[in-house]
Amino acid sequence: MGNLLGGVSVREPTTVEDCDSTWQTDSEPELEEPGPGGGEGPGREPAQPEEPPERAGGRLRAGPAPEPDPEAAGAEQGTDSTEAPAKPKRSFYAARDLYKYRHQYPNFKDIRYQNDLSNLRFYKNKIPFKPDGVYIEEVLNKWKGDYEKLEHNHTYIQWLFPLREQGLNFYAKELTTYEIEEFKKTKEAIRRFLLAYKMMLEFFGIKLIDKTGNVARAVNWQERFQHLNESQHNYLRITRILKSLGELGYESFKSPLVKFILHEALVENTIPNIKQSALEYFVYTIRDRRERRKLLRFAQKHYTPSENFIWGPPRKAQPEGSKAQKPPGPPTAGQHGPMSMHKKPKDSKNASSAAHGISKAAEDKKVASKESEETDKPSEEPGSEAAQPGDPGQDEVANNSSPRAEKTVTHPEEQKESASPSEKDEASDTRNQDGGSPGDAGSHDDAALP
């Protein structure tokens, strides 16, 4: 296995957000397509800041969880597909594993002798893969189309698609950076590697249609898609194949394959069980953030239920104090806003003058009634001619003589007829606060008209 860096270690991510820079910024200039192989370059994830080693000896800083083998997490890829639809959750294990892959496995370096080159020698047909003892030529010629063997043998996949990390087959050797460069320069190895890729695509029901990595349905796609939908351990194999493509110079082949799988899973619904692994693993094997965003936007458009899509851009938290305050509602009865207070003096004057007119009309009618009574009853006291506002007897006469003036006689303004203008305004304010409105005065004024 790879050795840990001595002297300097790279800070380990501790959350899914730390591992995923896909939506770090959408306004930055789009990155160019990454070149094949390792190392930083256009389209690659930025290098992580270094920090002092945790202790002497250069051991890897303790991560938040142990480092299980990626293929040992097979139950994690696709287990949600057989359960009732529930909102999925991002896997920290998956995010961290693919973060390390995209960043060229920080904190690791090669310790094997550079002349070992086990993977290259296997692809040059010089050594068989272990423990089966089968050469690459036999695999490509005799195993092709033998879907039972390809399905049930679990030791060949680590040799056909080597990585810089250990798999379940401990006889298989991890790639080294030197071996990667030598592999990409060896035409014989590259030719066989592409044949192995085509063989596995056909096993899944897919075919490679051109040299740019575009794929389509194979002739036997229906049978193979049904099998792929039910054999979820093959999702681990697809993840390994995608990683290996990137290591050995075919990073550009990843996006067409992942886009095809997303289309079949989300649009055609031919392999629906694969969508969780496709979104959690396959997309994040792609080193270029631009390509990941394109794939995730495509997936979000077709994902159902849409509210369960958790791989989109994170929602920006609204800072405190920036929330829009609720505008004040219209003033209710008995409450006055600034506008009503501003208009109150004018309304009070109108109400006062209207009440004064009402009381004056009522007085005229009472005087007329009184005069008719004096004609019939000369024995009435002379002082009774000046009607007092609060005399109940005169109120009764006024009520009998003019039913329409019933409301106006008992109006509070009548009792304050002799009051000063300021007192009248004060009385009208009291009336308004008791629930009156400018419209009330108008209605009483109409009632007093002859």
GROMACS .gro file of C-alpha atoms in nm:
model
  450
    1MET     CA    1   0.000   0.000   0.000
    2GLY     CA    2   0.096   0.360  -0.036
    3ASN     CA    3   0.307   0.520   0.233
    4LEU     CA    4   0.208   0.827   0.427
    5LEU     CA    5   0.388   1.153   0.367
    6GLY     CA    6   0.663   1.233   0.608
    7GLY     CA    7   0.710   1.576   0.760
    8VAL     CA    8   0.400   1.747   0.621
    9SER     CA    9   0.036   1.644   0.617
   10VAL     CA   10  -0.263   1.789   0.443
   11ARG     CA   11  -0.567   1.890   0.642
   12GLU     CA   12  -0.837   1.626   0.627
   13PRO     CA   13  -1.197   1.730   0.549
   14THR     CA   14  -1.442   1.669   0.831
   15THR     CA   15  -1.779   1.738   0.665
   16VAL     CA   16  -1.950   1.671   0.334
   17GLU     CA   17  -1.931   2.043   0.260
   18ASP     CA   18  -1.554   2.037   0.311
   19CYS     CA   19  -1.527   1.754   0.060
   20ASP     CA   20  -1.750   1.900  -0.209
   21SER     CA   21  -1.642   2.211  -0.398
   22THR     CA   22  -1.885   2.157  -0.687
   23TRP     CA   23  -2.097   2.462  -0.602
   24GLN     CA   24  -1.819   2.660  -0.439
   25THR     CA   25  -1.886   2.940  -0.685
   26ASP     CA   26  -2.096   2.962  -0.996
   27SER     CA   27  -1.959   3.301  -1.097
   28GLU     CA   28  -1.596   3.200  -1.138
   29PRO     CA   29  -1.457   3.148  -1.491
   30GLU     CA   30  -1.532   2.797  -1.607
   31LEU     CA   31  -1.232   2.570  -1.586
   32GLU     CA   32  -1.077   2.409  -1.890
   33GLU     CA   33  -1.105   2.037  -1.950
   34PRO     CA   34  -0.846   1.862  -1.734
   35GLY     CA   35  -0.560   1.684  -1.895
   36PRO     CA   36  -0.515   1.311  -1.839
   37GLY     CA   37  -0.324   1.172  -1.547
   38GLY     CA   38  -0.251   1.310  -1.204
   39GLY     CA   39  -0.128   1.637  -1.068
   40GLU     CA   40  -0.284   1.979  -1.067
   41GLY     CA   41  -0.381   2.158  -1.383
   42PRO     CA   42  -0.667   2.333  -1.556
   43GLY     CA   43  -1.002   2.198  -1.442
   44ARG     CA   44  -0.861   2.023  -1.135
   45GLU     CA   45  -0.952   2.075  -0.773
   46PRO     CA   46  -0.726   2.331  -0.601
   47ALA     CA   47  -0.452   2.198  -0.376
   48GLN     CA   48  -0.540   2.193  -0.009
   49PRO     CA   49  -0.343   2.402   0.241
   50GLU     CA   50  -0.071   2.224   0.429
   51GLU     CA   51  -0.046   2.215   0.804
   52PRO     CA   52   0.213   2.081   1.047
   53PRO     CA   53   0.224   1.705   1.106
   54GLU     CA   54   0.038   1.579   1.406
   55ARG     CA   55   0.340   1.401   1.538
   56ALA     CA   56   0.688   1.294   1.437
   57GLY     CA   57   0.708   1.019   1.181
   58GLY     CA   58   0.468   1.180   0.937
   59ARG     CA   59   0.169   0.965   1.021
   60LEU     CA   60  -0.163   1.065   0.867
   61ARG     CA   61  -0.372   1.286   1.089
   62ALA     CA   62  -0.654   1.094   1.245
   63GLY     CA   63  -0.967   1.129   1.037
   64PRO     CA   64  -1.320   1.145   1.172
   65ALA     CA   65  -1.381   0.783   1.073
   66PRO     CA   66  -1.173   0.474   0.985
   67GLU     CA   67  -1.074   0.418   0.624
   68PRO     CA   68  -1.274   0.119   0.501
   69ASP     CA   69  -1.211  -0.022   0.158
   70PRO     CA   70  -1.430   0.155  -0.103
   71GLU     CA   71  -1.561  -0.174  -0.236
   72ALA     CA   72  -1.645  -0.291   0.114
   73ALA     CA   73  -1.909  -0.020   0.124
   74GLY     CA   74  -2.119  -0.198  -0.134
   75ALA     CA   75  -2.421  -0.200   0.092
   76GLU     CA   76  -2.405   0.178   0.103
   77GLN     CA   77  -2.429   0.219  -0.273
   78GLY     CA   78  -2.786   0.149  -0.369
   79THR     CA   79  -2.933   0.018  -0.046
   80ASP     CA   80  -3.183   0.301  -0.034
   81SER     CA   81  -3.332   0.198  -0.366
   82THR     CA   82  -3.529  -0.094  -0.225
   83GLU     CA   83  -3.678   0.105   0.062
   84ALA     CA   84  -3.976   0.337   0.063
   85PRO     CA   85  -3.892   0.669  -0.098
   86ALA     CA   86  -3.743   0.890   0.168
   87LYS     CA   87  -3.528   1.198   0.146
   88PRO     CA   88  -3.171   1.075   0.094
   89LYS     CA   89  -2.872   1.202   0.286
   90ARG     CA   90  -2.526   1.281   0.164
   91SER     CA   91  -2.270   1.018   0.265
   92PHE     CA   92  -1.962   1.158   0.433
   93TYR     CA   93  -1.776   0.837   0.355
   94ALA     CA   94  -1.850   0.872  -0.018
   95ALA     CA   95  -1.770   1.245  -0.020
   96ARG     CA   96  -1.436   1.195   0.156
   97ASP     CA   97  -1.337   0.897  -0.059
   98LEU     CA   98  -1.398   1.088  -0.381
   99TYR     CA   99  -1.242   1.406  -0.243
  100LYS     CA  100  -0.916   1.212  -0.193
  101TYR     CA  101  -0.939   1.065  -0.541
  102ARG     CA  102  -0.993   1.405  -0.705
  103HIS     CA  103  -0.706   1.555  -0.505
  104GLN     CA  104  -0.461   1.280  -0.600
  105TYR     CA  105  -0.470   1.110  -0.259
  106PRO     CA  106  -0.315   1.372  -0.031
  107ASN     CA  107  -0.094   1.243   0.252
  108PHE     CA  108   0.008   0.936   0.047
  109LYS     CA  109   0.314   0.872  -0.160
  110ASP     CA  110   0.453   0.568  -0.338
  111ILE     CA  111   0.696   0.337  -0.160
  112ARG     CA  112   0.716   0.049  -0.408
  113TYR     CA  113   1.021   0.026  -0.627
  114GLN     CA  114   0.953   0.195  -0.954
  115ASN     CA  115   1.061  -0.116  -1.151
  116ASP     CA  116   0.778  -0.324  -1.002
  117LEU     CA  117   0.505  -0.201  -1.241
  118SER     CA  118   0.277  -0.499  -1.182
  119ASN     CA  119  -0.024  -0.341  -1.352
  120LEU     CA  120   0.169  -0.239  -1.660
  121ARG     CA  121   0.327  -0.582  -1.693
  122PHE     CA  122  -0.015  -0.744  -1.663
  123TYR     CA  123  -0.149  -0.526  -1.945
  124LYS     CA  124   0.158  -0.610  -2.153
  125ASN     CA  125   0.051  -0.976  -2.114
  126LYS     CA  126   0.371  -1.063  -1.927
  127ILE     CA  127   0.217  -1.175  -1.599
  128PRO     CA  128  -0.129  -1.319  -1.513
  129PHE     CA  129  -0.356  -1.160  -1.258
  130LYS     CA  130  -0.360  -1.327  -0.919
  131PRO     CA  131  -0.492  -1.541  -0.766
  132ASP     CA  132  -0.663  -1.682  -1.078
  133GLY     CA  133  -0.350  -1.699  -1.293
  134VAL     CA  134  -0.525  -1.568  -1.608
  135TYR     CA  135  -0.353  -1.340  -1.863
  136ILE     CA  136  -0.511  -1.029  -2.005
  137GLU     CA  137  -0.542  -1.175  -2.356
  138GLU     CA  138  -0.742  -1.468  -2.224
  139VAL     CA  139  -0.971  -1.235  -2.033
  140LEU     CA  140  -1.035  -1.017  -2.339
  141ASN     CA  141  -1.090  -1.310  -2.576
  142LYS     CA  142  -1.252  -1.583  -2.366
  143TRP     CA  143  -1.432  -1.394  -2.095
  144LYS     CA  144  -1.595  -1.144  -2.325
  145GLY     CA  145  -1.968  -1.221  -2.342
  146ASP     CA  146  -1.943  -1.474  -2.058
  147TYR     CA  147  -2.168  -1.272  -1.831
  148GLU     CA  148  -2.188  -1.540  -1.564
  149LYS     CA  149  -1.812  -1.541  -1.518
  150LEU     CA  150  -1.790  -1.162  -1.526
  151GLU     CA  151  -2.070  -1.141  -1.272
  152HIS     CA  152  -1.948  -1.396  -1.017
  153ASN     CA  153  -1.570  -1.357  -1.033
  154HIS     CA  154  -1.457  -1.078  -0.801
  155THR     CA  155  -1.080  -1.079  -0.844
  156TYR     CA  156  -1.029  -0.961  -1.202
  157ILE     CA  157  -1.182  -0.613  -1.174
  158GLN     CA  158  -0.894  -0.478  -0.959
  159TRP     CA  159  -0.644  -0.583  -1.226
  160LEU     CA  160  -0.843  -0.459  -1.525
  161PHE     CA  161  -0.902  -0.118  -1.366
  162PRO     CA  162  -0.617  -0.043  -1.126
  163LEU     CA  163  -0.626   0.249  -0.882
  164ARG     CA  164  -0.395   0.420  -0.640
  165GLU     CA  165  -0.587   0.261  -0.351
  166GLN     CA  166  -0.619  -0.092  -0.225
  167GLY     CA  167  -0.922  -0.301  -0.326
  168LEU     CA  168  -1.066  -0.626  -0.204
  169ASN     CA  169  -0.815  -0.834  -0.398
  170PHE     CA  170  -0.498  -0.799  -0.195
  171TYR     CA  171  -0.297  -0.966  -0.471
  172ALA     CA  172  -0.364  -0.665  -0.691
  173LYS     CA  173  -0.115  -0.379  -0.664
  174GLU     CA  174  -0.197  -0.012  -0.641
  175LEU     CA  175  -0.090   0.216  -0.921
  176THR     CA  176   0.205   0.446  -0.866
  177THR     CA  177   0.250   0.787  -1.023
  178TYR     CA  178   0.549   0.660  -1.217
  179GLU     CA  179   0.357   0.356  -1.336
  180ILE     CA  180   0.071   0.579  -1.455
  181GLU     CA  181   0.304   0.780  -1.675
  182GLU     CA  182   0.464   0.468  -1.816
  183PHE     CA  183   0.126   0.310  -1.877
  184LYS     CA  184   0.001   0.609  -2.079
  185LYS     CA  185   0.311   0.592  -2.298
  186THR     CA  186   0.263   0.223  -2.376
  187LYS     CA  187   0.031   0.182  -2.677
  188GLU     CA  188  -0.011  -0.190  -2.621
  189ALA     CA  189  -0.134  -0.134  -2.268
  190ILE     CA  190  -0.369   0.148  -2.372
  191ARG     CA  191  -0.519  -0.062  -2.650
  192ARG     CA  192  -0.597  -0.349  -2.415
  193PHE     CA  193  -0.726  -0.112  -2.150
  194LEU     CA  194  -0.983   0.026  -2.396
  195LEU     CA  195  -1.084  -0.327  -2.496
  196ALA     CA  196  -1.139  -0.411  -2.129
  197TYR     CA  197  -1.354  -0.098  -2.096
  198LYS     CA  198  -1.566  -0.201  -2.396
  199MET     CA  199  -1.605  -0.552  -2.255
  200MET     CA  200  -1.740  -0.422  -1.925
  201LEU     CA  201  -1.970  -0.171  -2.096
  202GLU     CA  202  -2.127  -0.453  -2.296
  203PHE     CA  203  -2.166  -0.649  -1.974
  204PHE     CA  204  -2.375  -0.357  -1.845
  205GLY     CA  205  -2.574  -0.328  -2.172
  206ILE     CA  206  -2.385  -0.024  -2.305
  207LYS     CA  207  -2.159   0.023  -2.608
  208LEU     CA  208  -1.881   0.269  -2.684
  209ILE     CA  209  -1.964   0.443  -3.014
  210ASP     CA  210  -1.668   0.671  -3.080
  211LYS     CA  211  -1.320   0.775  -2.971
  212THR     CA  212  -1.447   1.065  -2.760
  213GLY     CA  213  -1.618   0.840  -2.508
  214ASN     CA  214  -1.981   0.871  -2.622
  215VAL     CA  215  -2.193   0.568  -2.540
  216ALA     CA  216  -2.533   0.426  -2.631
  217ARG     CA  217  -2.752   0.126  -2.562
  218ALA     CA  218  -2.612  -0.208  -2.670
  219VAL     CA  219  -2.818  -0.460  -2.864
  220ASN     CA  220  -2.894  -0.658  -2.548
  221TRP     CA  221  -2.962  -0.351  -2.334
  222GLN     CA  222  -3.303  -0.462  -2.202
  223GLU     CA  223  -3.174  -0.785  -2.053
  224ARG     CA  224  -2.859  -0.626  -1.919
  225PHE     CA  225  -3.032  -0.319  -1.776
  226GLN     CA  226  -3.270  -0.540  -1.585
  227HIS     CA  227  -2.973  -0.729  -1.444
  228LEU     CA  228  -2.787  -0.406  -1.365
  229ASN     CA  229  -3.090  -0.267  -1.187
  230GLU     CA  230  -3.094  -0.571  -0.958
  231SER     CA  231  -2.721  -0.640  -0.905
  232GLN     CA  232  -2.610  -0.342  -0.708
  233HIS     CA  233  -2.257  -0.463  -0.641
  234ASN     CA  234  -2.191  -0.367  -1.004
  235TYR     CA  235  -2.234  -0.003  -0.902
  236LEU     CA  236  -1.907  -0.040  -0.713
  237ARG     CA  237  -1.744  -0.171  -1.029
  238ILE     CA  238  -1.867   0.130  -1.226
  239THR     CA  239  -1.720   0.363  -0.963
  240ARG     CA  240  -1.384   0.186  -0.993
  241ILE     CA  241  -1.396   0.195  -1.373
  242LEU     CA  242  -1.464   0.570  -1.371
  243LYS     CA  243  -1.175   0.632  -1.131
  244SER     CA  244  -0.939   0.420  -1.339
  245LEU     CA  245  -1.035   0.603  -1.658
  246GLY     CA  246  -0.926   0.925  -1.495
  247GLU     CA  247  -0.597   0.782  -1.369
  248LEU     CA  248  -0.492   0.634  -1.703
  249GLY     CA  249  -0.563   0.928  -1.930
  250TYR     CA  250  -0.934   0.905  -2.013
  251GLU     CA  251  -1.090   1.164  -1.787
  252SER     CA  252  -1.298   1.289  -2.081
  253PHE     CA  253  -1.472   0.949  -2.108
  254LYS     CA  254  -1.639   0.989  -1.768
  255SER     CA  255  -1.900   1.257  -1.838
  256PRO     CA  256  -2.062   1.079  -2.138
  257LEU     CA  257  -2.099   0.759  -1.938
  258VAL     CA  258  -2.237   0.929  -1.628
  259LYS     CA  259  -2.476   1.140  -1.836
  260PHE     CA  260  -2.600   0.826  -2.012
  261ILE     CA  261  -2.659   0.647  -1.681
  262LEU     CA  262  -2.843   0.948  -1.535
  263HIS     CA  263  -3.064   0.968  -1.843
  264GLU     CA  264  -3.155   0.599  -1.826
  265ALA     CA  265  -3.219   0.616  -1.450
  266LEU     CA  266  -3.410   0.945  -1.426
  267VAL     CA  267  -3.570   0.998  -1.768
  268GLU     CA  268  -3.617   0.651  -1.918
  269ASN     CA  269  -3.656   0.482  -1.579
  270THR     CA  270  -3.483   0.168  -1.711
  271ILE     CA  271  -3.236   0.142  -1.421
  272PRO     CA  272  -3.398   0.345  -1.142
  273ASN     CA  273  -3.208   0.173  -0.862
  274ILE     CA  274  -2.878   0.316  -0.980
  275LYS     CA  275  -2.968   0.683  -0.938
  276GLN     CA  276  -2.845   0.711  -0.578
  277SER     CA  277  -2.502   0.572  -0.664
  278ALA     CA  278  -2.487   0.777  -0.982
  279LEU     CA  279  -2.546   1.102  -0.790
  280GLU     CA  280  -2.348   1.017  -0.480
  281TYR     CA  281  -2.049   0.844  -0.645
  282PHE     CA  282  -2.032   0.850  -1.026
  283VAL     CA  283  -2.074   1.227  -1.067
  284TYR     CA  284  -1.810   1.301  -0.805
  285THR     CA  285  -1.541   1.096  -0.975
  286ILE     CA  286  -1.524   1.381  -1.229
  287ARG     CA  287  -1.249   1.625  -1.141
  288ASP     CA  288  -1.383   1.923  -1.334
  289ARG     CA  289  -1.636   2.123  -1.129
  290ARG     CA  290  -1.790   2.257  -1.449
  291GLU     CA  291  -1.877   1.907  -1.570
  292ARG     CA  292  -2.014   1.807  -1.231
  293ARG     CA  293  -2.242   2.110  -1.226
  294LYS     CA  294  -2.375   2.029  -1.573
  295LEU     CA  295  -2.457   1.673  -1.472
  296LEU     CA  296  -2.619   1.775  -1.145
  297ARG     CA  297  -2.833   2.040  -1.313
  298PHE     CA  298  -2.949   1.778  -1.563
  299ALA     CA  299  -3.028   1.538  -1.280
  300GLN     CA  300  -3.212   1.801  -1.078
  301LYS     CA  301  -3.437   1.877  -1.375
  302HIS     CA  302  -3.554   1.514  -1.394
  303TYR     CA  303  -3.527   1.394  -1.033
  304THR     CA  304  -3.850   1.297  -0.858
  305PRO     CA  305  -3.962   1.391  -0.606
  306SER     CA  306  -3.786   1.720  -0.673
  307GLU     CA  307  -3.784   1.822  -0.306
  308ASN     CA  308  -3.561   1.521  -0.227
  309PHE     CA  309  -3.280   1.634  -0.456
  310ILE     CA  310  -2.993   1.713  -0.220
  311TRP     CA  311  -2.699   1.750  -0.461
  312GLY     CA  312  -2.781   2.097  -0.589
  313PRO     CA  313  -2.624   2.426  -0.481
  314PRO     CA  314  -2.652   2.487  -0.106
  315ARG     CA  315  -2.908   2.742   0.006
  316LYS     CA  316  -2.754   3.065   0.127
  317ALA     CA  317  -2.841   3.139   0.487
  318GLN     CA  318  -3.017   3.473   0.526
  319PRO     CA  319  -2.821   3.693   0.773
  320GLU     CA  320  -3.000   3.806   1.084
  321GLY     CA  321  -3.154   4.149   1.062
  322SER     CA  322  -3.195   4.131   0.686
  323LYS     CA  323  -3.538   3.977   0.701
  324ALA     CA  324  -3.803   4.210   0.567
  325GLN     CA  325  -4.017   4.351   0.843
  326LYS     CA  326  -4.388   4.303   0.811
  327PRO     CA  327  -4.550   4.630   0.706
  328PRO     CA  328  -4.798   4.770   0.961
  329GLY     CA  329  -5.158   4.689   0.887
  330PRO     CA  330  -5.433   4.947   0.838
  331PRO     CA  331  -5.553   5.117   1.158
  332THR     CA  332  -5.846   4.944   1.321
  333ALA     CA  333  -6.142   5.096   1.504
  334GLY     CA  334  -6.028   5.289   1.806
  335GLN     CA  335  -5.669   5.307   1.674
  336HIS     CA  336  -5.527   5.588   1.467
  337GLY     CA  337  -5.221   5.579   1.246
  338PRO     CA  338  -5.020   5.887   1.154
  339MET     CA  339  -5.249   5.971   0.863
  340SER     CA  340  -5.568   5.953   1.070
  341MET     CA  341  -5.413   6.172   1.342
  342HIS     CA  342  -5.312   6.419   1.077
  343LYS     CA  343  -5.662   6.441   0.936
  344LYS     CA  344  -5.843   6.438   1.270
  345PRO     CA  345  -5.873   6.816   1.324
  346LYS     CA  346  -6.040   6.864   0.985
  347ASP     CA  347  -6.275   6.572   1.042
  348SER     CA  348  -6.356   6.700   1.390
  349LYS     CA  349  -6.451   7.041   1.257
  350ASN     CA  350  -6.678   6.890   0.995
  351ALA     CA  351  -6.841   6.670   1.254
  352SER     CA  352  -6.883   6.963   1.495
  353SER     CA  353  -7.039   7.192   1.235
  354ALA     CA  354  -7.265   6.914   1.116
  355ALA     CA  355  -7.377   6.842   1.473
  356HIS     CA  356  -7.434   7.213   1.530
  357GLY     CA  357  -7.659   7.227   1.222
  358ILE     CA  358  -7.848   6.924   1.339
  359SER     CA  359  -7.907   7.064   1.686
  360LYS     CA  360  -8.012   7.402   1.542
  361ALA     CA  361  -8.271   7.239   1.315
  362ALA     CA  362  -8.399   7.042   1.611
  363GLU     CA  363  -8.428   7.362   1.817
  364ASP     CA  364  -8.627   7.533   1.542
  365LYS     CA  365  -8.871   7.246   1.536
  366LYS     CA  366  -8.900   7.245   1.914
  367VAL     CA  367  -8.964   7.619   1.921
  368ALA     CA  368  -9.237   7.576   1.664
  369SER     CA  369  -9.390   7.297   1.871
  370LYS     CA  370  -9.365   7.509   2.186
  371GLU     CA  371  -9.538   7.803   2.026
  372SER     CA  372  -9.825   7.581   1.920
  373GLU     CA  373  -9.853   7.451   2.276
  374GLU     CA  374  -9.851   7.802   2.419
  375THR     CA  375 -10.140   7.889   2.192
  376ASP     CA  376 -10.337   7.597   2.332
  377LYS     CA  377 -10.210   7.639   2.693
  378PRO     CA  378 -10.159   8.005   2.791
  379SER     CA  379 -10.090   7.902   3.151
  380GLU     CA  380  -9.735   7.772   3.064
  381GLU     CA  381  -9.450   7.960   3.231
  382PRO     CA  382  -9.271   8.214   3.010
  383GLY     CA  383  -8.934   8.065   3.100
  384SER     CA  384  -9.022   7.748   2.919
  385GLU     CA  385  -8.972   7.916   2.581
  386ALA     CA  386  -8.591   7.883   2.606
  387ALA     CA  387  -8.558   7.511   2.563
  388GLN     CA  388  -8.296   7.348   2.780
  389PRO     CA  389  -8.088   7.083   2.605
  390GLY     CA  390  -8.128   6.830   2.884
  391ASP     CA  391  -8.507   6.872   2.952
  392PRO     CA  392  -8.666   6.529   2.913
  393GLY     CA  393  -9.010   6.672   2.849
  394GLN     CA  394  -8.893   6.871   2.550
  395ASP     CA  395  -8.704   6.569   2.419
  396GLU     CA  396  -9.028   6.376   2.431
  397VAL     CA  397  -9.214   6.652   2.241
  398ALA     CA  398  -8.935   6.665   1.985
  399ASN     CA  399  -8.950   6.291   1.945
  400ASN     CA  400  -9.324   6.300   1.885
  401SER     CA  401  -9.310   6.587   1.639
  402SER     CA  402  -9.010   6.462   1.433
  403PRO     CA  403  -8.930   6.088   1.438
  404ARG     CA  404  -8.636   6.143   1.201
  405ALA     CA  405  -8.471   6.375   1.451
  406GLU     CA  406  -8.462   6.108   1.720
  407LYS     CA  407  -8.090   6.046   1.685
  408THR     CA  408  -7.998   6.410   1.658
  409VAL     CA  409  -8.174   6.527   1.974
  410THR     CA  410  -7.982   6.287   2.196
  411HIS     CA  411  -7.651   6.342   2.013
  412PRO     CA  412  -7.373   6.440   2.254
  413GLU     CA  413  -7.301   6.754   2.057
  414GLU     CA  414  -7.641   6.898   2.159
  415GLN     CA  415  -7.535   6.896   2.521
  416LYS     CA  416  -7.224   7.097   2.431
  417GLU     CA  417  -7.398   7.356   2.212
  418SER     CA  418  -7.277   7.645   2.421
  419ALA     CA  419  -6.926   7.505   2.466
  420SER     CA  420  -6.621   7.671   2.319
  421PRO     CA  421  -6.478   7.549   1.981
  422SER     CA  422  -6.192   7.376   2.156
  423GLU     CA  423  -6.430   7.190   2.381
  424LYS     CA  424  -6.635   7.091   2.078
  425ASP     CA  425  -6.323   6.953   1.911
  426GLU     CA  426  -6.243   6.763   2.229
  427ALA     CA  427  -6.592   6.617   2.234
  428SER     CA  428  -6.565   6.512   1.871
  429ASP     CA  429  -6.231   6.347   1.949
  430THR     CA  430  -6.398   6.151   2.225
  431ARG     CA  431  -6.669   6.045   1.984
  432ASN     CA  432  -6.416   5.932   1.724
  433GLN     CA  433  -6.228   5.728   1.983
  434ASP     CA  434  -6.549   5.558   2.081
  435GLY     CA  435  -6.577   5.409   1.735
  436GLY     CA  436  -6.716   5.699   1.530
  437SER     CA  437  -6.590   5.790   1.186
  438PRO     CA  438  -6.620   6.095   0.959
  439GLY     CA  439  -6.887   5.909   0.764
  440ASP     CA  440  -7.118   5.901   1.069
  441ALA     CA  441  -7.153   6.278   1.076
  442GLY     CA  442  -7.252   6.283   0.714
  443SER     CA  443  -7.528   6.030   0.770
  444HIS     CA  444  -7.672   6.231   1.061
  445ASP     CA  445  -7.659   6.546   0.853
  446ASP     CA  446  -7.865   6.376   0.585
  447ALA     CA  447  -8.118   6.268   0.845
  448ALA     CA  448  -8.168   6.628   0.964
  449LEU     CA  449  -8.237   6.766   0.619
  450PRO     CA  450  -8.602   6.863   0.563
   0.00000   0.00000   0.00000
